[in-house]
C-alpha atoms as an extended CHARMM CRD file, in Angstrom:
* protein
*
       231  EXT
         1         1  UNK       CA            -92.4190000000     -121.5280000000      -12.1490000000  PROA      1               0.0000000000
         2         2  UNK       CA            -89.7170000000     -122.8410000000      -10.3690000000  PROA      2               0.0000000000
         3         3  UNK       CA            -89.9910000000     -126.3010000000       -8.3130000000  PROA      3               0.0000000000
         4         4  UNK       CA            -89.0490000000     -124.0930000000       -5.1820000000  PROA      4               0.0000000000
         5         5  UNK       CA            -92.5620000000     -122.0490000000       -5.3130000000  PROA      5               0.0000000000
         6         6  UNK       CA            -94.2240000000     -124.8850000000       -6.7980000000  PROA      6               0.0000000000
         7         7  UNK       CA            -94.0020000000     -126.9150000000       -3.3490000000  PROA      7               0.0000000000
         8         8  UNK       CA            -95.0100000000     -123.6760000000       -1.4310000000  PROA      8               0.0000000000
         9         9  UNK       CA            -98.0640000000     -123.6140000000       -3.6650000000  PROA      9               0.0000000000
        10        10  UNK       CA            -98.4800000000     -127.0720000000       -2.9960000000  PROA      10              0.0000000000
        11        11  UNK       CA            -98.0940000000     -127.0680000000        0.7280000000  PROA      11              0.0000000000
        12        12  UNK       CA           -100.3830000000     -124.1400000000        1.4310000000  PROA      12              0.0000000000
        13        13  UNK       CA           -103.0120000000     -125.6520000000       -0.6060000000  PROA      13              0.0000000000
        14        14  UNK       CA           -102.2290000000     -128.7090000000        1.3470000000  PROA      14              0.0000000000
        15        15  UNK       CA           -102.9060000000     -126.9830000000        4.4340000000  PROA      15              0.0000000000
        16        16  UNK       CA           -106.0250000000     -125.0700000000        3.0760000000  PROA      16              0.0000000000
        17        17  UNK       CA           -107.3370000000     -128.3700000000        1.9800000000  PROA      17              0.0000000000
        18        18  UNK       CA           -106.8790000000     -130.1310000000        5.0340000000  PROA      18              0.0000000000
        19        19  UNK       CA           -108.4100000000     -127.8280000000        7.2630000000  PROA      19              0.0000000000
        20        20  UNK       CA           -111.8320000000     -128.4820000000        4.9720000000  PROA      20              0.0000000000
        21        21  UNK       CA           -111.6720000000     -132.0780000000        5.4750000000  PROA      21              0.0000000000
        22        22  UNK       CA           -114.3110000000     -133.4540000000        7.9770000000  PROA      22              0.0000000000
        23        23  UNK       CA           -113.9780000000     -137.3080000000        7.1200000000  PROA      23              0.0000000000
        24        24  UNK       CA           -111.3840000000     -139.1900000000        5.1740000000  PROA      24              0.0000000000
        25        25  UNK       CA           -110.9420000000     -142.9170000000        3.9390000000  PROA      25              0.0000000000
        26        26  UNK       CA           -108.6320000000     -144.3500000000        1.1430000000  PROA      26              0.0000000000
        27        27  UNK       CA           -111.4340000000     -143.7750000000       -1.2560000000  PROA      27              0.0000000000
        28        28  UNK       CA           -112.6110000000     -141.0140000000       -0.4690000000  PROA      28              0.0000000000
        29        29  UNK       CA           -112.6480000000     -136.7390000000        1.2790000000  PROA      29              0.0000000000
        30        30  UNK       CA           -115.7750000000     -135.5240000000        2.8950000000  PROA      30              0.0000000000
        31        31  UNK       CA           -115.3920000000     -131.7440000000        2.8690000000  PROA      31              0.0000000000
        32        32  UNK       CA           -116.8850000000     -128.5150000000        4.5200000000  PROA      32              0.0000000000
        33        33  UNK       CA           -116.3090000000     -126.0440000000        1.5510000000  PROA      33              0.0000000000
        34        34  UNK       CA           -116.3020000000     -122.4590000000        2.4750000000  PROA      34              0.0000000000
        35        35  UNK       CA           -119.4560000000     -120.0570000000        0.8790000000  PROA      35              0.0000000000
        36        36  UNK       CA           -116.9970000000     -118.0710000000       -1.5920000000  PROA      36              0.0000000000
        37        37  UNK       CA           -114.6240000000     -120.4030000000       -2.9500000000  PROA      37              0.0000000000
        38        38  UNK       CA           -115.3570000000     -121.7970000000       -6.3770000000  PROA      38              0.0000000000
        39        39  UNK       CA           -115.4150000000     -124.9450000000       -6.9730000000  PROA      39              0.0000000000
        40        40  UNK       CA           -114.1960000000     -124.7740000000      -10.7550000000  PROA      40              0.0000000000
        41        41  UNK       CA           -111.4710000000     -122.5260000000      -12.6000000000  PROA      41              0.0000000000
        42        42  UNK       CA           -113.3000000000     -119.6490000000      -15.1280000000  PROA      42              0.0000000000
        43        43  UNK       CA           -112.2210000000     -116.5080000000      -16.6780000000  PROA      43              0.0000000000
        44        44  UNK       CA           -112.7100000000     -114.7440000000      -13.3280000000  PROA      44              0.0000000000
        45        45  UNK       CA           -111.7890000000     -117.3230000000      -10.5400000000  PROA      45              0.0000000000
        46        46  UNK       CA           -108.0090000000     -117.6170000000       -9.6080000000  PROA      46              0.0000000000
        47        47  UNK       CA           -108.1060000000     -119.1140000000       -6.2860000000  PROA      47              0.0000000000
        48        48  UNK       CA           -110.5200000000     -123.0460000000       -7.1180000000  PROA      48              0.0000000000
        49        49  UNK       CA           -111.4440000000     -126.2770000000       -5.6520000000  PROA      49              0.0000000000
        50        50  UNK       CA           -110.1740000000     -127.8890000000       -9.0540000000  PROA      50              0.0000000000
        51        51  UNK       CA           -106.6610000000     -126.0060000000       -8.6140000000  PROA      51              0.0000000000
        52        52  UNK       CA           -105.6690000000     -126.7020000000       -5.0420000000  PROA      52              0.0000000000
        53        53  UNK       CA           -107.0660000000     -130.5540000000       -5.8690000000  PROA      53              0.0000000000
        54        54  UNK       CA           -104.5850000000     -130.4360000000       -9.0000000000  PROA      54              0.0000000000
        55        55  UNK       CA           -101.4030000000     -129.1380000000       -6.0530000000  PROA      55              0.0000000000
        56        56  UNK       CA           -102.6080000000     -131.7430000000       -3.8420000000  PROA      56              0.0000000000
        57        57  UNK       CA           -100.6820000000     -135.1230000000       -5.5210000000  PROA      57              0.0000000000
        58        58  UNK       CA            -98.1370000000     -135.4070000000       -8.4040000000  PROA      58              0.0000000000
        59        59  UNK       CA            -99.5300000000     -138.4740000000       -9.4500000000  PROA      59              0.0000000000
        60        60  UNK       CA           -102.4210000000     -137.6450000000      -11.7920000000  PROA      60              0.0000000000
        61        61  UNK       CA           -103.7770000000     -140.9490000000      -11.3860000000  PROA      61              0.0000000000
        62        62  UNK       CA           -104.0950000000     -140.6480000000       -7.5490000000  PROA      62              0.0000000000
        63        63  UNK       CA           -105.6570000000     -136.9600000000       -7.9830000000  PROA      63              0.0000000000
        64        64  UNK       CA           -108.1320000000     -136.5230000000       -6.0340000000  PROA      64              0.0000000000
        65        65  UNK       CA           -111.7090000000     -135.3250000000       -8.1250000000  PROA      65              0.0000000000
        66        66  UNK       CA           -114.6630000000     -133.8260000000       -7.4740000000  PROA      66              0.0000000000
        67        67  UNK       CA           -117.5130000000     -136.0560000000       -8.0170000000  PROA      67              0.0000000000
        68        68  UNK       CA           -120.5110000000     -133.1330000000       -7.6720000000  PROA      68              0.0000000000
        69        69  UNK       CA           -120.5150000000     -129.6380000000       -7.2110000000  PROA      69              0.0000000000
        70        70  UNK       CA           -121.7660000000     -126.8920000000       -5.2470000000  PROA      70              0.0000000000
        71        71  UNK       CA           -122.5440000000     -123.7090000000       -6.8330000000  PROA      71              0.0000000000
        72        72  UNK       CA           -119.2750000000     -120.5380000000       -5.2840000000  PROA      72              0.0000000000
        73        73  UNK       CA           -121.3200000000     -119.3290000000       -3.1160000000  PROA      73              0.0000000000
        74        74  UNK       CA           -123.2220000000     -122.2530000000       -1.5910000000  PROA      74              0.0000000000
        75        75  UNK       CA           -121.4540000000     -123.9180000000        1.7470000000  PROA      75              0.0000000000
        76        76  UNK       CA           -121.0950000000     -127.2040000000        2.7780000000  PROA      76              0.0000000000
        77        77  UNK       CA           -120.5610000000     -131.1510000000        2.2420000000  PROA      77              0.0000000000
        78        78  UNK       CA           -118.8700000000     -132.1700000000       -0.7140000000  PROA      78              0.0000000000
        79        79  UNK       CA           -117.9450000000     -135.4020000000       -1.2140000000  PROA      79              0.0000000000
        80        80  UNK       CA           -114.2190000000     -135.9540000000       -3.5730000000  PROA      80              0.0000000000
        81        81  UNK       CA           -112.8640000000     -139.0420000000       -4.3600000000  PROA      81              0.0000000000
        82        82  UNK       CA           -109.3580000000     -140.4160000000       -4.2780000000  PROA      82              0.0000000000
        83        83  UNK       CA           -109.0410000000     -142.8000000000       -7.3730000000  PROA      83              0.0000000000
        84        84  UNK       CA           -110.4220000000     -143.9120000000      -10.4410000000  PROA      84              0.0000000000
        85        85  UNK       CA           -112.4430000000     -146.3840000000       -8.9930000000  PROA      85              0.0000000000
        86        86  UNK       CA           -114.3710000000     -144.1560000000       -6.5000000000  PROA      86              0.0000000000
        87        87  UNK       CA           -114.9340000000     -141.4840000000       -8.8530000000  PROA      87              0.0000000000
        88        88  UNK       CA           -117.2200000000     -143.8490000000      -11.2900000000  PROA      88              0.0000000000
        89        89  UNK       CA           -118.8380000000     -144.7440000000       -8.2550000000  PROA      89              0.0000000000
        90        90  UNK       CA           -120.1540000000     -141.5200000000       -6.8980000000  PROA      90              0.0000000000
        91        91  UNK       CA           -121.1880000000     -140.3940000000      -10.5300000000  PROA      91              0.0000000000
        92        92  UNK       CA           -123.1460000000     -143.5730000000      -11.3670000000  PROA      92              0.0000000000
        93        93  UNK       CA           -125.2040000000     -142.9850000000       -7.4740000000  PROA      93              0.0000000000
        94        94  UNK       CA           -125.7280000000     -139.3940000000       -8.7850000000  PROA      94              0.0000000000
        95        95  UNK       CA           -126.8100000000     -140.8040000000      -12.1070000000  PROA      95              0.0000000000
        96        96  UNK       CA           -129.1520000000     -143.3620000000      -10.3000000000  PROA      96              0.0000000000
        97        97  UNK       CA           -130.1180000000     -140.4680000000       -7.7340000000  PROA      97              0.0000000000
        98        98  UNK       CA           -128.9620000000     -142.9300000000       -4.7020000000  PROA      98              0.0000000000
        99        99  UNK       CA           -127.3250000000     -140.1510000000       -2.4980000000  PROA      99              0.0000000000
       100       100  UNK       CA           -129.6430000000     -138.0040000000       -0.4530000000  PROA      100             0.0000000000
       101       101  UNK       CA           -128.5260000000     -134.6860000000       -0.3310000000  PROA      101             0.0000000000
       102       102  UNK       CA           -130.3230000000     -131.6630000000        2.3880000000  PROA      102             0.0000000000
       103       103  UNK       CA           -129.8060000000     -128.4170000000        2.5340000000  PROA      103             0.0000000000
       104       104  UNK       CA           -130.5780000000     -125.5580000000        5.1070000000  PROA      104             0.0000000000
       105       105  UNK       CA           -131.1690000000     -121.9020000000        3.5360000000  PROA      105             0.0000000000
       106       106  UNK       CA           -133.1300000000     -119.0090000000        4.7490000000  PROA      106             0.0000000000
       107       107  UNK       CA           -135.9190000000     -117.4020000000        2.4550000000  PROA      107             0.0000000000
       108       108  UNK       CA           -137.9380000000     -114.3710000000        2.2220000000  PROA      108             0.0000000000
       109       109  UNK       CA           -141.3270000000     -114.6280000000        3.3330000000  PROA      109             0.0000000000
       110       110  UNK       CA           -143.5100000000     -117.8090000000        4.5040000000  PROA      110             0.0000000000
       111       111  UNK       CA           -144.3600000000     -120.0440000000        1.9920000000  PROA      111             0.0000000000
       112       112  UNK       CA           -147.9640000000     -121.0420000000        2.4640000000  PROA      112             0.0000000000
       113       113  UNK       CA           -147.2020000000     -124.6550000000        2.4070000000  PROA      113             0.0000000000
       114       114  UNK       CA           -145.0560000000     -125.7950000000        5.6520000000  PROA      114             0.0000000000
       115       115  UNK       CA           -144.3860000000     -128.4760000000        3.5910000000  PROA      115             0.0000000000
       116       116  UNK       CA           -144.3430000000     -129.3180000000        0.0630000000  PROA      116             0.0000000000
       117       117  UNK       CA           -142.7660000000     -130.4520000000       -3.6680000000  PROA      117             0.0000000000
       118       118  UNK       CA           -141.6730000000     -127.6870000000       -5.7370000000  PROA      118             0.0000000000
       119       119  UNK       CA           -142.3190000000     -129.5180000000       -9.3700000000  PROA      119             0.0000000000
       120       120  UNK       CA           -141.0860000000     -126.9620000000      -12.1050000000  PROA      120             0.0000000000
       121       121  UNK       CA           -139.2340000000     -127.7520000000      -14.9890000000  PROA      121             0.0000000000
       122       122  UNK       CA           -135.9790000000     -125.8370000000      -15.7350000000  PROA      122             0.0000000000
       123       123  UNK       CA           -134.2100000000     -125.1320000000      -18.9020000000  PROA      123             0.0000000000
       124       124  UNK       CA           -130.8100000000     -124.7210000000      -19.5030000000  PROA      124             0.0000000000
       125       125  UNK       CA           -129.5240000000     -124.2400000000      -23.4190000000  PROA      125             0.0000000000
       126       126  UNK       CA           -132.8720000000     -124.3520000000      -24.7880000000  PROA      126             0.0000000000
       127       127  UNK       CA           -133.0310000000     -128.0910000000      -22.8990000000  PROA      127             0.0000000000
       128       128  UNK       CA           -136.1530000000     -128.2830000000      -20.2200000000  PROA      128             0.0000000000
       129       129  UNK       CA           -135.3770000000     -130.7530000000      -17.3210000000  PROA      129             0.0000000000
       130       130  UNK       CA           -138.1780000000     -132.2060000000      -14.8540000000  PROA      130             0.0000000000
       131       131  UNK       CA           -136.7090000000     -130.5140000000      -11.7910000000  PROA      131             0.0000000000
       132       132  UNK       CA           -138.2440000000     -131.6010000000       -8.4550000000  PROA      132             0.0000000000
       133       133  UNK       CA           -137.1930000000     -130.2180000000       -4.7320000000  PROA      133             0.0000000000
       134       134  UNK       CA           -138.3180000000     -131.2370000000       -1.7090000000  PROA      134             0.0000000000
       135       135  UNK       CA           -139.0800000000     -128.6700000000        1.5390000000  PROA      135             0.0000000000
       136       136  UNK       CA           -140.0250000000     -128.2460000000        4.9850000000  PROA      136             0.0000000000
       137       137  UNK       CA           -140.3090000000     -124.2280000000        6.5070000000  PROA      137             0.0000000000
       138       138  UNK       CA           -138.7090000000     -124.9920000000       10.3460000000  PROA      138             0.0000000000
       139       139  UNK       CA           -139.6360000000     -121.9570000000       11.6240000000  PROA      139             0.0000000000
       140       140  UNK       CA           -140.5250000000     -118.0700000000       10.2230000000  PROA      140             0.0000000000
       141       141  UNK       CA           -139.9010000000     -114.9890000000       11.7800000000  PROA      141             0.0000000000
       142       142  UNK       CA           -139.5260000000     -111.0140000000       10.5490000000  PROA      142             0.0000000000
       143       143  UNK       CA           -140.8730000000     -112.0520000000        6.9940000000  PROA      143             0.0000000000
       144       144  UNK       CA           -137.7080000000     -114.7820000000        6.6250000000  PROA      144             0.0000000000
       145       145  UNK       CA           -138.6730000000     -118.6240000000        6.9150000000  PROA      145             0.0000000000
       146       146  UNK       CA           -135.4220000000     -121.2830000000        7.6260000000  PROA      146             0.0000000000
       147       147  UNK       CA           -136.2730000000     -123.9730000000        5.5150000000  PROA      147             0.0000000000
       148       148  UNK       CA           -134.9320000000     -127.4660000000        5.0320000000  PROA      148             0.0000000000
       149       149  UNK       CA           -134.5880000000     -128.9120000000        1.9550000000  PROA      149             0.0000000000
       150       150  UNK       CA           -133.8810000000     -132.1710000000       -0.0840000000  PROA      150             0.0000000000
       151       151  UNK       CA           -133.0880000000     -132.2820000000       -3.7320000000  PROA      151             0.0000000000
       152       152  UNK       CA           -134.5210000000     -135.2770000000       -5.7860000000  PROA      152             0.0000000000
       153       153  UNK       CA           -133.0560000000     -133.7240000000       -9.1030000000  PROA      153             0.0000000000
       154       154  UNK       CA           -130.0690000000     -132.0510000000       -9.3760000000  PROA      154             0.0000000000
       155       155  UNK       CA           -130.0690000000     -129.1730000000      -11.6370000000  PROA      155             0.0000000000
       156       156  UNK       CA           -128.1070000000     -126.3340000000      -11.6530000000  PROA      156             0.0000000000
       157       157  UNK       CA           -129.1370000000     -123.3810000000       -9.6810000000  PROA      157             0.0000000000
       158       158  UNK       CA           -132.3690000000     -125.6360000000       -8.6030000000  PROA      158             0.0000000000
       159       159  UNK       CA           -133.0120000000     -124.6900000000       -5.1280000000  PROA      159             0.0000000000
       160       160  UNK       CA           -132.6450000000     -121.3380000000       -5.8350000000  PROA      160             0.0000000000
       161       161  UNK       CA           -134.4310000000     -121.2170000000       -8.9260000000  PROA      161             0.0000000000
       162       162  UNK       CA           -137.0250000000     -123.0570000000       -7.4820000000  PROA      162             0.0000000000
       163       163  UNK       CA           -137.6180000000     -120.5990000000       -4.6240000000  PROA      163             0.0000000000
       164       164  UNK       CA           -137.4350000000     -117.8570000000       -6.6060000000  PROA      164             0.0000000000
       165       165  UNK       CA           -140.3370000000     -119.2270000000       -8.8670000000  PROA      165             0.0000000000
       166       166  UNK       CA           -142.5850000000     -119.5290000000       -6.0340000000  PROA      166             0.0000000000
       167       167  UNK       CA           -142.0010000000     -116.0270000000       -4.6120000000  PROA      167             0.0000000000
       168       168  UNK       CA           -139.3250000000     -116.5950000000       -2.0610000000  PROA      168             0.0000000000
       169       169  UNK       CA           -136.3210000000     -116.2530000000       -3.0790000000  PROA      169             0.0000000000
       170       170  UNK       CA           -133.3510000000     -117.4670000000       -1.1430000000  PROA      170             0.0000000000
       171       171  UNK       CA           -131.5920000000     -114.5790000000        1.2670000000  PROA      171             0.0000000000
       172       172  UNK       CA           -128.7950000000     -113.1050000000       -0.1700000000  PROA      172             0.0000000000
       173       173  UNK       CA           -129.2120000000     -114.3650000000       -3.7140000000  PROA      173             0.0000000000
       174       174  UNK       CA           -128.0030000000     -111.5680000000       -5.7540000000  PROA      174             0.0000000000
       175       175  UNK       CA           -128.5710000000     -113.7630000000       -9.4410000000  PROA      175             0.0000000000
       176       176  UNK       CA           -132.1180000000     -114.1600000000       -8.6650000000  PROA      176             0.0000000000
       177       177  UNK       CA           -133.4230000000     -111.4710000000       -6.5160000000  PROA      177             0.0000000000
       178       178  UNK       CA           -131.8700000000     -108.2290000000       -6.5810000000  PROA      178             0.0000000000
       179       179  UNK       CA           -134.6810000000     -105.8670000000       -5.9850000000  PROA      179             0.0000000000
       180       180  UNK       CA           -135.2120000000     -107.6520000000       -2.1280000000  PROA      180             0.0000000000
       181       181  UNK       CA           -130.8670000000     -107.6850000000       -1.2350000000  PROA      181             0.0000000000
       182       182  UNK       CA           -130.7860000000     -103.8750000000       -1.1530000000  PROA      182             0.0000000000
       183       183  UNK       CA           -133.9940000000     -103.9790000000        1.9600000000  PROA      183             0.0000000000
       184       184  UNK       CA           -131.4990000000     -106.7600000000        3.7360000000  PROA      184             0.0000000000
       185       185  UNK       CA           -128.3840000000     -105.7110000000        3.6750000000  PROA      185             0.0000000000
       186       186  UNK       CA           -126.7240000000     -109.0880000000        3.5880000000  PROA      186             0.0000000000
       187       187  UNK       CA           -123.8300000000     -109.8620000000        1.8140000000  PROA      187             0.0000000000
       188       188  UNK       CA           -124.0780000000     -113.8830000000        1.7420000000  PROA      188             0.0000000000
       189       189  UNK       CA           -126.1750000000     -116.5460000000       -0.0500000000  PROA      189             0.0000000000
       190       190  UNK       CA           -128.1310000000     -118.3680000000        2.7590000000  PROA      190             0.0000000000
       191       191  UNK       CA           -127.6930000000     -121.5850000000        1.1960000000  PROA      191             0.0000000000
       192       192  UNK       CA           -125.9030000000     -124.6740000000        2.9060000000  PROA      192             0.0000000000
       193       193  UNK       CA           -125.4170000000     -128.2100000000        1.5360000000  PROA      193             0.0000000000
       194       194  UNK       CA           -126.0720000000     -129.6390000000        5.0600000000  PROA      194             0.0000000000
       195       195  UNK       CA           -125.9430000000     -133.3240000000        5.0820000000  PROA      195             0.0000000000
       196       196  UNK       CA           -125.3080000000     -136.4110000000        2.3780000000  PROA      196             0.0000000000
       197       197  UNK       CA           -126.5410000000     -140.1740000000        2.9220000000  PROA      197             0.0000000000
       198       198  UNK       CA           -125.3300000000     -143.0610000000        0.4210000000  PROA      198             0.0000000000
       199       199  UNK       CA           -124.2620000000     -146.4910000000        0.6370000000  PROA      199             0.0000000000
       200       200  UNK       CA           -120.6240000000     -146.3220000000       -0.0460000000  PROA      200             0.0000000000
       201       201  UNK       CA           -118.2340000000     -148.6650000000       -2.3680000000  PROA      201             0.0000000000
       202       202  UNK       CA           -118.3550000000     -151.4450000000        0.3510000000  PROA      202             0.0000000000
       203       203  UNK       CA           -122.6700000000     -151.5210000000        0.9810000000  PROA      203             0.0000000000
       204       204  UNK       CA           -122.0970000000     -149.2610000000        4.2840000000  PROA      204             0.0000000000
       205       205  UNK       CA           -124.7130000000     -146.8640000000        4.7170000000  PROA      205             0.0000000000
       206       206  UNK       CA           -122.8460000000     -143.5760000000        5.6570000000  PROA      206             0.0000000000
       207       207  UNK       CA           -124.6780000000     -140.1620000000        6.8160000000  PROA      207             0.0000000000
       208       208  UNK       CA           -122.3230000000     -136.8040000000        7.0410000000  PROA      208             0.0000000000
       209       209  UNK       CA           -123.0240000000     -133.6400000000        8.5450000000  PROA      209             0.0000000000
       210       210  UNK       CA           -121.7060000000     -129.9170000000        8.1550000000  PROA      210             0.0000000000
       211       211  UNK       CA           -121.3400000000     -127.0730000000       10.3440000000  PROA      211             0.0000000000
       212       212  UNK       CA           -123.1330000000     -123.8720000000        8.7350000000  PROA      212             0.0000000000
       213       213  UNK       CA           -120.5920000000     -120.8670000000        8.5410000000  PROA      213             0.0000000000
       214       214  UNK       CA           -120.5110000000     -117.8330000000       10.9770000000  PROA      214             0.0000000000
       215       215  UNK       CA           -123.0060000000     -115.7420000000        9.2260000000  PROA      215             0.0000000000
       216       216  UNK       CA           -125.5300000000     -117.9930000000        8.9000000000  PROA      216             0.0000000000
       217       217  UNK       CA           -125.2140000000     -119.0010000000       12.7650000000  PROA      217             0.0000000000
       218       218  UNK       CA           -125.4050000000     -115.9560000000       13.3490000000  PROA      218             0.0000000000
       219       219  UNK       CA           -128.3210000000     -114.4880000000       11.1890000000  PROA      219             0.0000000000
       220       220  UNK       CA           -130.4700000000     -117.5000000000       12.9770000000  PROA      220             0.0000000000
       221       221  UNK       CA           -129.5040000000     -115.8640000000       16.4850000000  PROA      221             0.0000000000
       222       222  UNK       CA           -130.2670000000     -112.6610000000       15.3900000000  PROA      222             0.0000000000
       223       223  UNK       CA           -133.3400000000     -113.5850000000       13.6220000000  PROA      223             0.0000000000
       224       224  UNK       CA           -133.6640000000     -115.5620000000       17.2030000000  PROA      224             0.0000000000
       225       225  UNK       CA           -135.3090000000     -119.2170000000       16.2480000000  PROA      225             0.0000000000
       226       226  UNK       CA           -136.2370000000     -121.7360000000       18.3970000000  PROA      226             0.0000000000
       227       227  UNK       CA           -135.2130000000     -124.5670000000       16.1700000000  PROA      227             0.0000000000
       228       228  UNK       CA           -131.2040000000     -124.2980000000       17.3150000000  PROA      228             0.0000000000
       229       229  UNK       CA           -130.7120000000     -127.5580000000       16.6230000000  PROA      229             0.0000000000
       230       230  UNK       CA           -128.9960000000     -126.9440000000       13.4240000000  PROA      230             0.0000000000
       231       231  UNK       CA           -126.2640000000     -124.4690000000       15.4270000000  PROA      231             0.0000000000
């Protein structure tokens, strides 16, 4: 492609990046990412996190990278660092479980437990992982319970495996609950990455927050909980 569209790409992803960024350094991007957009290329996915990271710098060794991930349709903080240095960083606190990590979601039903450990093992490739998650139901109303939650492992597709194992499967989960989505009539995954603690590169302790998109501000409202303080 010619150098002309080339920088066109690589301003609008510029742009589209920027507007995701809630808290910069030189080390590192703090970003809201929209429910939708993945965050890694695949035979199906054009439009990626990866790509628009890849448009962002010409210098591959000032790239920024993604240091976690966050399933497509799963909002909120994601933390991407901006050189070499950073990047081993973040994956050896992931690999020593030394960021906290909470997420907000909405499930079906009311978990009989307000609060409790979900403890069951997942297996991915034939591989079984200890899997633990952390909860606390907020509030429940109509048959749907908001529910925070903290991961202490991070597999993939935990929290909603998780819930789904117990019998309440995350809203708008269309992988693990299909019979329930067509009674709802919701089109989005009620799952937000919320908030992320850590001590960064320097020993600071450092606490982010997120917005939650539209829909789920506005499926709260509807389903009219007290507990706004997440809005």
């Amino acid at each position: 492609s010619s150098p002309k569209l080339k920088k066109k790409v690589s301003l609008r992803h510029k742009s589209f990046f920027e507007n995701l960024v809630i808290f910069k350094n030189k080390n590192y991007y703090i970003i809201n990412k929209p429910a939708g957009l993945a965050v890694q290329g695949g035979t199906k996915v054009k439009k990626n996190l990866d790509k628009i990271l890849e448009n962002l710098e010409s210098n591959s060794e000032n790239r920024p990278k993604l240091v976690h991930r966050l399933d497509k349709d799963t909002s909120g903080i994601l933390i991407i660092s901006r050189n070499l240095k950073t990047t081993n960083f973040f994956g050896d606190l992931f690999k020593k479980r030394m960021i906290e990590k909470t997420y907000i979601t909405i499930v079906h039903g009311v978990p009989k437990k307000k609060k409790g450990k979900i403890k069951i093992p997942l297996t991915y490739n034939e591989k079984t992982y200890q899997s633990e998650t952390d909860y606390v139901v907020l509030e429940s109303k109509n048959n749907q319970s908001i529910v925070l939650v903290k991961l202490l492992t991070g597999r993939k597709h935990q929290i909603r495996k998780h819930f789904f194992e117990i019998g309440h499967p995350i809203l708008g989960d269309i992988k693990y609950n299909k019979k329930i989505i067509k009674l709802s009539k919701v089109n989005n995954l009620f799952l937000h990455s919320y908030s992320i603690k850590f001590k960064d590169i320097d020993g600071n302790k450092k606490f982010f927050d997120c917005e939650l998109p539209n829909y789920f501000k506005n499926r709260i409202k509807l389903l009219d909980f007290k507990n706004n303080f997440i809005i």
